Short mmCIF file of N, CA and C in Angstrom, two decimals:
data_model
loop_
_atom_site.label_atom_id
_atom_site.label_comp_id
_atom_site.label_asym_id
_atom_site.label_seq_id
_atom_site.Cartn_x
_atom_site.Cartn_y
_atom_site.Cartn_z
N UNK A 1 0.42 -1.68 0.02
CA UNK A 1 -0.21 -0.40 0.20
C UNK A 1 0.73 1.49 -0.33
N UNK A 2 2.21 1.21 0.42
CA UNK A 2 2.87 2.17 0.60
C UNK A 2 2.93 2.28 -1.06
N UNK A 3 3.50 1.34 -1.41
CA UNK A 3 4.30 2.21 -2.64
C UNK A 3 2.82 2.80 -3.85
N UNK A 4 1.91 2.15 -3.41
CA UNK A 4 1.21 2.70 -4.47
C UNK A 4 0.78 4.65 -3.99
N UNK A 5 0.68 5.28 -2.97
CA UNK A 5 0.61 5.88 -1.93
C UNK A 5 2.45 6.87 -3.23
N UNK A 6 3.28 5.89 -3.08
CA UNK A 6 4.36 6.72 -3.18
C UNK A 6 4.15 6.75 -4.75
N UNK A 7 3.63 5.97 -5.60
CA UNK A 7 3.70 6.26 -6.58
C UNK A 7 2.24 8.07 -6.89
N UNK A 8 1.65 7.51 -6.65
CA UNK A 8 0.93 8.60 -6.58
C UNK A 8 1.27 9.98 -6.08
N UNK A 9 1.76 10.12 -5.36
CA UNK A 9 2.48 11.22 -5.06
C UNK A 9 3.88 11.71 -5.34
N UNK A 10 4.60 10.31 -6.42
CA UNK A 10 5.09 11.06 -7.54
C UNK A 10 5.12 11.42 -8.18
N UNK A 11 3.60 10.99 -8.63
CA UNK A 11 2.93 10.62 -10.30
C UNK A 11 2.31 12.70 -9.95
N UNK A 12 1.73 13.18 -8.80
CA UNK A 12 1.24 14.23 -8.25
C UNK A 12 2.72 15.41 -8.34
N UNK A 13 3.86 15.17 -8.31
CA UNK A 13 4.72 16.50 -8.06
C UNK A 13 4.98 16.16 -9.70
N UNK A 14 5.06 15.22 -10.13
CA UNK A 14 5.14 15.88 -11.93
C UNK A 14 4.35 16.58 -12.07
N UNK A 15 3.48 16.35 -11.82
CA UNK A 15 2.07 16.94 -13.31
C UNK A 15 2.32 18.63 -12.47
N UNK A 16 1.84 18.58 -11.44
CA UNK A 16 2.18 19.73 -10.37
C UNK A 16 3.39 20.54 -11.00
N UNK A 17 4.55 19.65 -11.31
CA UNK A 17 5.90 20.59 -11.94
C UNK A 17 6.19 21.21 -13.24
N UNK A 18 4.95 19.90 -14.04
CA UNK A 18 5.00 20.19 -15.40
C UNK A 18 3.72 21.78 -15.50
N UNK A 19 2.58 21.56 -14.92
CA UNK A 19 1.82 22.86 -15.08
C UNK A 19 2.35 24.17 -14.48
N UNK A 20 3.33 23.94 -13.12
CA UNK A 20 3.97 25.20 -13.12
C UNK A 20 4.80 25.82 -14.29
N UNK A 21 5.88 24.89 -14.85
CA UNK A 21 6.21 25.52 -15.75
C UNK A 21 5.84 25.71 -17.05
N UNK A 22 4.22 25.21 -17.58
CA UNK A 22 3.27 25.77 -18.47
C UNK A 22 3.36 27.05 -18.23
N UNK A 23 2.55 27.14 -17.13
CA UNK A 23 2.48 28.34 -16.59
C UNK A 23 3.51 29.30 -16.65
N UNK A 24 4.44 29.20 -15.75
CA UNK A 24 5.38 30.72 -15.61
C UNK A 24 6.19 30.64 -17.10
N UNK A 25 6.18 29.50 -18.13
CA UNK A 25 6.81 29.59 -18.87
C UNK A 25 5.77 30.81 -20.23
N UNK A 26 4.62 30.39 -19.81
CA UNK A 26 3.28 30.87 -21.39
C UNK A 26 3.12 30.94 -22.09
N UNK A 27 3.92 29.30 -22.75
CA UNK A 27 4.34 29.71 -23.82
C UNK A 27 2.79 28.11 -24.43
N UNK A 28 2.24 27.81 -25.41
CA UNK A 28 1.31 27.47 -25.56
C UNK A 28 1.85 25.67 -26.37
N UNK A 29 1.56 24.65 -26.00
CA UNK A 29 2.23 23.28 -26.23
C UNK A 29 1.64 23.32 -27.59
N UNK A 30 3.04 22.38 -27.62
CA UNK A 30 3.12 21.73 -29.26
C UNK A 30 3.42 20.56 -29.10
N UNK A 31 2.17 19.88 -29.99
CA UNK A 31 2.81 18.16 -30.41
C UNK A 31 3.97 18.24 -31.32
N UNK A 32 4.08 16.78 -31.11
CA UNK A 32 5.75 16.14 -31.43
C UNK A 32 5.09 15.88 -33.16
N UNK A 33 6.35 15.01 -33.61
CA UNK A 33 6.39 15.68 -34.94
C UNK A 33 6.20 14.54 -34.99
N UNK A 34 4.79 14.48 -36.23
CA UNK A 34 4.01 12.95 -35.95
C UNK A 34 2.63 13.51 -36.89
N UNK A 35 2.55 12.67 -37.36
CA UNK A 35 0.91 12.71 -37.28
C UNK A 35 1.02 13.96 -38.65
N UNK A 36 -0.50 14.38 -38.61
CA UNK A 36 -0.71 15.42 -39.84
C UNK A 36 -0.39 16.53 -39.57
N UNK A 37 0.72 17.31 -38.18
CA UNK A 37 1.48 18.35 -38.17
C UNK A 37 2.59 18.02 -39.18
N UNK A 38 2.54 16.45 -39.54
CA UNK A 38 4.10 16.76 -40.33
C UNK A 38 3.74 17.13 -41.75
N UNK A 39 3.12 16.39 -41.89
CA UNK A 39 2.56 16.78 -43.08
C UNK A 39 3.19 18.78 -44.29
N UNK A 40 3.15 19.44 -43.05
CA UNK A 40 3.49 21.09 -43.63
C UNK A 40 4.35 21.59 -42.01
N UNK A 41 4.03 21.24 -40.63
CA UNK A 41 4.96 22.34 -40.05
C UNK A 41 6.40 21.96 -40.06
N UNK A 42 6.67 20.72 -39.37
CA UNK A 42 7.80 19.30 -39.09
C UNK A 42 8.93 19.70 -40.18
N UNK A 43 10.10 20.48 -40.34
CA UNK A 43 10.57 20.72 -41.07
C UNK A 43 11.69 19.40 -41.48
N UNK A 44 11.98 19.07 -40.04
CA UNK A 44 12.92 17.80 -39.60
C UNK A 44 11.93 16.40 -39.29
N UNK A 45 11.01 16.18 -39.99
CA UNK A 45 10.44 14.97 -40.20
C UNK A 45 10.80 13.72 -40.91
N UNK A 46 11.24 12.52 -40.38
CA UNK A 46 11.84 12.02 -41.85
C UNK A 46 10.84 11.58 -43.02
N UNK A 47 9.31 11.57 -42.18
CA UNK A 47 8.23 10.89 -43.32
C UNK A 47 7.85 11.83 -44.39
N UNK A 48 8.56 13.45 -44.20
CA UNK A 48 7.73 14.77 -44.94
C UNK A 48 10.25 14.72 -45.88
N UNK A 49 10.66 14.29 -45.58
CA UNK A 49 11.75 14.25 -46.12
C UNK A 49 11.83 12.79 -47.16
N UNK A 50 11.23 11.65 -47.39
CA UNK A 50 10.63 10.90 -48.03
C UNK A 50 9.53 11.52 -49.13
N UNK A 51 8.45 12.17 -48.34
CA UNK A 51 7.60 12.39 -49.69
C UNK A 51 8.26 13.67 -50.30
N UNK A 52 8.91 14.38 -50.14
CA UNK A 52 9.48 15.35 -50.86
C UNK A 52 10.27 14.74 -52.25
N UNK A 53 11.28 13.54 -51.53
CA UNK A 53 11.94 12.89 -52.07
C UNK A 53 11.36 12.02 -53.61
N UNK A 54 10.06 11.62 -53.34
CA UNK A 54 8.63 11.48 -54.47
C UNK A 54 9.30 11.66 -55.35
N UNK A 55 9.01 13.51 -55.51
CA UNK A 55 7.95 14.55 -56.81
C UNK A 55 9.46 15.00 -57.20
#
């Protein structure tokens, strides 16, 4: 039972830290390189490079 509480406390502190960092940085969240965002925005995406080389 102690492990469960300790794990919950660690995750809570991690989420609190991420939230505070986001709050004080005041920048919007950005998605990772992949999916539909890879088509136009991500210049380092290997999938986009493959598509550009085909044409």
